[in-house]
């Protein structure tokens, strides 16, 4: 007889089967993910997702006999009232006669119409971000680069003397000494004093010998049970810990002047969320900077960013100046992958156009991986894609985007357009195509 | 019912030696498991006379148990999406608490592998070891169906071969191509078994070598199916060519997968091999489908005997014995037909009740038992009779032979027929003098796999015309196939065959064709 412990075997043996299954239901899962991205509360996006698959897609058909045709026999337990020849009224819901007696081979397929399972976060995001790719990934230092540092990870019984954990070692030694009843030095000294006192007065030979023997016994015992034993030793343990180098910062710029409606902010928020999921997926470490502006700009927290509305003029360049300042202070483009998304209804003071353009060209875009300008409009406005009425800001940015592929711009009016537009902006190879086209 | 069966405690030995308990409390370690196994062995061998394959006990986690579920309990298996689906299903059920996990999975292999879960208490581990490592193990080793049809020594090697082969196919021909063949083969899996014994013992371990030899042989062999020139038309009315053709193609053939593997004109060799693998797996599990009641009954009866004896000899304490009794009664619970929880007959309950009943007939027969079971009534040695039963019967013949009037009364069985042409259901027989034999025959039939599975045969191929494949479903009692599923399976069949397929549902009594289904091949594989 053998006993084998399989618990430490790598789990997830059926992972390959699950992947095949997911590939099989990919279209359904993909649709579910897109719907989630559209309808779900923003905070829940990217958590585990339930996917319901119509059973047709994953049906395993078999030849089975249809019990609602022909004559069927049922043998049932628990007869209390019937005798041979009794007629029983057909139970409602067809000729089941009290449920399937005898196990039909694989009769389960009939009852279930849909089949639900849960996507893990990983799988959800995988489907969510399928085909999306960050443009110009190669330009800066990328996700793969990591350095390992050490961090504390408990104690170990072996190690170098330099890492000896003194407190822990002594605590072990103390409990061992107590447990093994090692004589305390105080006790032995007291005993020695007693002997000495006895020797100096009239020594009673018997008592003295007894005491001496006792002292001797304690001495040997304390020698046999050392003060610190090798088994008490504990060393501080360190384990390598990958320190992320690949990091990204995302700048969210938004106009919060009176003309920005709640609807527009919601659109912007959804776009930022997508961008955030996308970045956290690609980078170990992502920071977000929220900058809101009217005619002056300020870095704020998320709540203020989306919550507040103010009045006053609109000066886009102020946000760009603020972003430039923060980059210079905190995010060295050498070390950081910088992304920015600007949401605006397109209003700007016309005198600000040249300043903004200039800032973009000279300071912002060179530092950025990607700068997405999202023009948000009213729900009833024209659909995305066409720009009939061009706003001030649009006219400011357009010439820049023509010459610099780091800047992309789209117009969005409805919630349902967010995801397609996002996909469009970050579509795989987009940058490559644009670079090739002119 | 449970109290009645528990009343019949097996007779104890003359001297009961009080031992120290194997364990106390719920915790166990490897040493405990080993002691439990040895204690069970000491009862299973000398006292119960069981014989078994060497045991291998593997301890796994709940997640690994789910894994094992998903691949039909086998430790290694080829990859397919349907296993992923089953995993997701079980997992969802388990996480939502709708479903408990089985305590154990046991594999018919040599050595016999039993999986036990780490979450189990020491008592449960004892129960599981007695149940799986001795009960099921004895049944696997001794039952004639398993001896005839399965190769316990070779199965793991064969599955390893199958897994590697299918992985290699995926690499070479792509996931989709392999998946299409597997989907089709799985749909026909129940039609992929030989129901009648072959002459020689199966030897799966040499399959790999034989695979090559078979292809070489086939290339040399003349097969009428490959003929492209039309044969001279025979003028005589009885067509000897047709007879010869059918003989060459081994028609009629109820093993559809076998037929396709040998005769489908357009399949690639690797596709044939996949059909063969699926067919072997189906064949391997075929005895299990035919012996659910006996297999579980054998395991349950033996675990009950072993646990009882462990308790009598003081090797498990009162607390453990009560814990055991509680799970035991859960396992053999049989709700009545009007109970909310009724879901068909519980094979554990039937099997355990029948085996306990047989033991009773051997040792304390009534007049009725002597009349019904003259061969065994009062024979005294219950284990000898039971061992013989376990070796030589399957569910259908077991029930037909051994379901006693007393047990029918105890279970209060009755037989209802459901004829859609009549407005009401009719009680055909109940547990009384007039009904016993009728009831028993009808009940046995419920466990006859050949009766439950639709009887489908390949009857002919239209070689002169468009190579249309013709199948018959022999309709019993006018029970037709589920149409939707039948169409899907037929589509798979047509895809494998490569040409049109026609299935006629033929009434066995009148010979009338009740329904026809057709499917045309899609260019899936070629």
Coordinates of N, CA and C in Angstrom, one line a residue, chain B residues 44-127:
Chain B
X44 N -10.9 -7.2 5.9 CA -11.3 -7.5 4.5 C -10.8 -8.8 4.0
X45 N -9.6 -9.1 4.4 CA -9.0 -10.3 3.9 C -9.5 -11.6 4.6
X46 N -9.0 -11.8 5.8 CA -9.3 -13.1 6.5 C -10.8 -13.2 6.8
X47 N -11.5 -12.1 7.1 CA -12.9 -12.3 7.6 C -13.9 -12.3 6.4
X48 N -13.7 -11.3 5.5 CA -14.7 -11.1 4.5 C -14.2 -11.9 3.2
X49 N -13.0 -12.3 3.1 CA -12.5 -13.0 2.0 C -12.4 -12.2 0.7
X50 N -12.2 -10.9 0.8 CA -12.1 -10.1 -0.4 C -10.7 -10.3 -1.0
X51 N -10.6 -10.0 -2.3 CA -9.3 -9.9 -2.9 C -9.3 -8.6 -3.7
X52 N -8.1 -8.0 -3.8 CA -8.1 -6.7 -4.3 C -6.7 -6.4 -5.0
X53 N -6.8 -5.4 -5.9 CA -5.5 -4.9 -6.4 C -4.8 -4.2 -5.3
X54 N -3.4 -4.1 -5.4 CA -2.7 -3.3 -4.4 C -3.3 -1.9 -4.4
X55 N -3.3 -1.4 -3.2 CA -3.9 0.0 -3.0 C -2.9 1.1 -3.1
X56 N -3.4 2.2 -3.7 CA -2.6 3.4 -3.7 C -3.6 4.5 -3.2
X57 N -3.3 5.1 -2.1 CA -4.2 6.1 -1.6 C -3.5 7.5 -1.8
X58 N -4.3 8.3 -2.4 CA -3.7 9.7 -2.7 C -4.6 10.7 -2.0
X59 N -3.9 11.6 -1.3 CA -4.6 12.6 -0.6 C -4.6 13.9 -1.4
X60 N -5.8 14.4 -1.6 CA -5.9 15.6 -2.5 C -6.8 16.7 -1.8
X61 N -6.7 17.9 -2.4 CA -7.5 19.0 -1.9 C -8.9 19.0 -2.6
X62 N -9.7 19.9 -2.1 CA -11.1 20.0 -2.7 C -10.9 20.5 -4.2
X63 N -10.0 21.4 -4.4 CA -9.9 21.9 -5.8 C -9.4 20.7 -6.7
X64 N -8.5 19.9 -6.2 CA -8.1 18.8 -7.0 C -9.2 17.8 -7.2
X65 N -10.1 17.7 -6.2 CA -11.2 16.8 -6.4 C -12.1 17.3 -7.5
X66 N -12.2 18.6 -7.6 CA -13.0 19.2 -8.7 C -12.3 18.9 -10.0
X67 N -11.0 19.1 -10.0 CA -10.3 18.7 -11.2 C -10.5 17.3 -11.7
X68 N -10.5 16.4 -10.7 CA -10.7 15.0 -11.0 C -12.1 14.7 -11.5
X69 N -13.1 15.4 -10.9 CA -14.4 15.3 -11.4 C -14.5 15.6 -12.9
X70 N -13.8 16.7 -13.2 CA -14.0 17.3 -14.6 C -13.4 16.3 -15.6
X71 N -12.4 15.5 -15.3 CA -12.0 14.6 -16.3 C -12.4 13.2 -15.9
X72 N -13.7 13.0 -15.7 CA -14.3 11.7 -15.4 C -13.5 10.9 -14.4
X73 N -12.9 11.7 -13.4 CA -12.2 11.0 -12.4 C -10.8 10.4 -12.7
X74 N -10.4 10.5 -14.0 CA -9.2 9.9 -14.3 C -8.0 10.8 -14.0
X75 N -6.9 10.3 -13.5 CA -5.8 11.1 -13.1 C -5.1 11.9 -14.3
X76 N -5.2 11.2 -15.5 CA -4.7 12.0 -16.7 C -5.7 11.7 -17.8
X77 N -5.9 12.7 -18.6 CA -6.9 12.6 -19.6 C -6.5 13.6 -20.7
X78 N -7.0 13.4 -21.9 CA -6.7 14.3 -22.9 C -7.6 15.6 -22.7
X79 N -7.2 16.7 -23.4 CA -7.8 17.9 -23.2 C -9.0 18.1 -24.1
X80 N -10.1 18.6 -23.5 CA -11.3 19.0 -24.3 C -12.1 20.0 -23.6
X81 N -12.7 20.9 -24.3 CA -13.5 21.9 -23.7 C -14.6 21.4 -22.8
X82 N -15.2 20.3 -23.1 CA -16.3 19.8 -22.3 C -15.9 19.5 -20.9
X83 N -14.6 19.1 -20.7 CA -14.2 18.9 -19.3 C -14.1 20.3 -18.6
X84 N -13.7 21.3 -19.3 CA -13.6 22.6 -18.8 C -15.0 23.1 -18.4
X85 N -16.0 22.8 -19.2 CA -17.4 23.1 -18.9 C -17.8 22.4 -17.7
X86 N -17.5 21.2 -17.6 CA -18.0 20.4 -16.4 C -17.3 21.0 -15.1
X87 N -16.0 21.3 -15.3 CA -15.4 21.9 -14.1 C -16.1 23.2 -13.7
X88 N -16.3 24.1 -14.6 CA -17.0 25.3 -14.3 C -18.3 25.1 -13.7
X89 N -19.0 24.1 -14.2 CA -20.3 23.8 -13.6 C -20.2 23.3 -12.2
X90 N -19.4 22.3 -12.0 CA -19.2 21.8 -10.6 C -18.7 22.8 -9.7
X91 N -17.8 23.6 -10.2 CA -17.2 24.7 -9.3 C -18.2 25.6 -8.9
X92 N -19.1 26.1 -9.9 CA -20.1 27.0 -9.5 C -21.0 26.4 -8.5
X93 N -21.4 25.2 -8.7 CA -22.3 24.5 -7.8 C -21.7 24.4 -6.4
X94 N -20.4 24.0 -6.4 CA -19.7 23.8 -5.1 C -19.6 25.1 -4.4
X95 N -19.2 26.2 -5.1 CA -18.9 27.5 -4.4 C -20.2 28.1 -3.9
X96 N -21.3 27.8 -4.6 CA -22.6 28.4 -4.1 C -23.2 27.4 -3.1
X97 N -22.5 26.3 -2.8 CA -22.9 25.4 -1.7 C -24.1 24.6 -2.2
X98 N -24.3 24.5 -3.5 CA -25.5 23.6 -3.9 C -25.1 22.2 -3.9
X99 N -23.8 21.9 -3.9 CA -23.4 20.6 -4.1 C -22.2 20.2 -3.2
X100 N -22.3 19.1 -2.6 CA -21.1 18.7 -1.8 C -20.2 17.9 -2.7
X101 N -19.0 17.7 -2.3 CA -18.1 16.9 -3.1 C -18.2 15.5 -2.6
X102 N -17.9 14.6 -3.6 CA -17.8 13.2 -3.2 C -16.7 13.0 -2.2
X103 N -16.8 12.1 -1.3 CA -15.7 11.9 -0.4 C -14.5 11.2 -1.0
X104 N -14.8 10.5 -2.1 CA -13.7 9.8 -2.7 C -14.0 9.5 -4.2
X105 N -12.9 9.3 -4.9 CA -13.0 8.8 -6.2 C -12.0 7.7 -6.3
X106 N -12.5 6.6 -7.0 CA -11.6 5.4 -7.0 C -11.5 5.0 -8.5
X107 N -10.3 4.6 -8.8 CA -10.0 4.3 -10.2 C -9.7 2.8 -10.4
X108 N -10.4 2.3 -11.4 CA -10.2 0.9 -11.8 C -8.9 0.7 -12.5
X109 N -7.8 0.6 -11.7 CA -6.5 0.4 -12.3 C -5.7 -0.5 -11.3
X110 N -4.6 -0.9 -11.8 CA -3.8 -1.8 -11.0 C -2.4 -1.1 -10.9
X111 N -2.0 -0.6 -9.7 CA -2.7 -0.6 -8.4 C -3.9 0.3 -8.5
X112 N -4.8 0.0 -7.6 CA -6.1 0.7 -7.6 C -5.9 2.0 -6.8
X113 N -6.2 3.1 -7.5 CA -6.0 4.4 -6.9 C -7.2 5.0 -6.3
X114 N -7.2 5.3 -5.0 CA -8.3 6.0 -4.3 C -7.9 7.4 -3.9
X115 N -8.6 8.4 -4.3 CA -8.4 9.7 -3.9 C -9.2 10.0 -2.7
X116 N -8.5 10.5 -1.6 CA -9.3 10.9 -0.5 C -9.0 12.4 -0.2
X117 N -10.0 13.1 0.3 CA -9.8 14.6 0.5 C -9.2 14.9 1.8
X118 N -8.4 15.9 1.8 CA -7.8 16.3 3.1 C -8.7 16.8 4.1
X119 N -9.9 17.3 3.6 CA -10.9 17.9 4.5 C -11.6 16.9 5.4
X120 N -11.5 15.6 5.0 CA -12.3 14.6 5.7 C -11.8 14.4 7.1
X121 N -12.6 14.0 8.0 CA -12.2 13.7 9.3 C -11.6 12.3 9.3
X122 N -11.0 11.9 10.4 CA -10.3 10.6 10.5 C -11.4 9.5 10.3
X123 N -12.6 9.7 10.8 CA -13.6 8.7 10.7 C -14.0 8.5 9.2
X124 N -14.1 9.7 8.5 CA -14.5 9.6 7.1 C -13.4 9.0 6.3
X125 N -12.1 9.2 6.7 CA -11.1 8.6 5.9 C -11.2 7.1 6.1
X126 N -11.5 6.6 7.3 CA -11.7 5.2 7.5 C -12.8 4.6 6.7
X127 N -13.9 5.4 6.7 CA -15.1 4.9 5.9 C -14.7 4.9 4.4

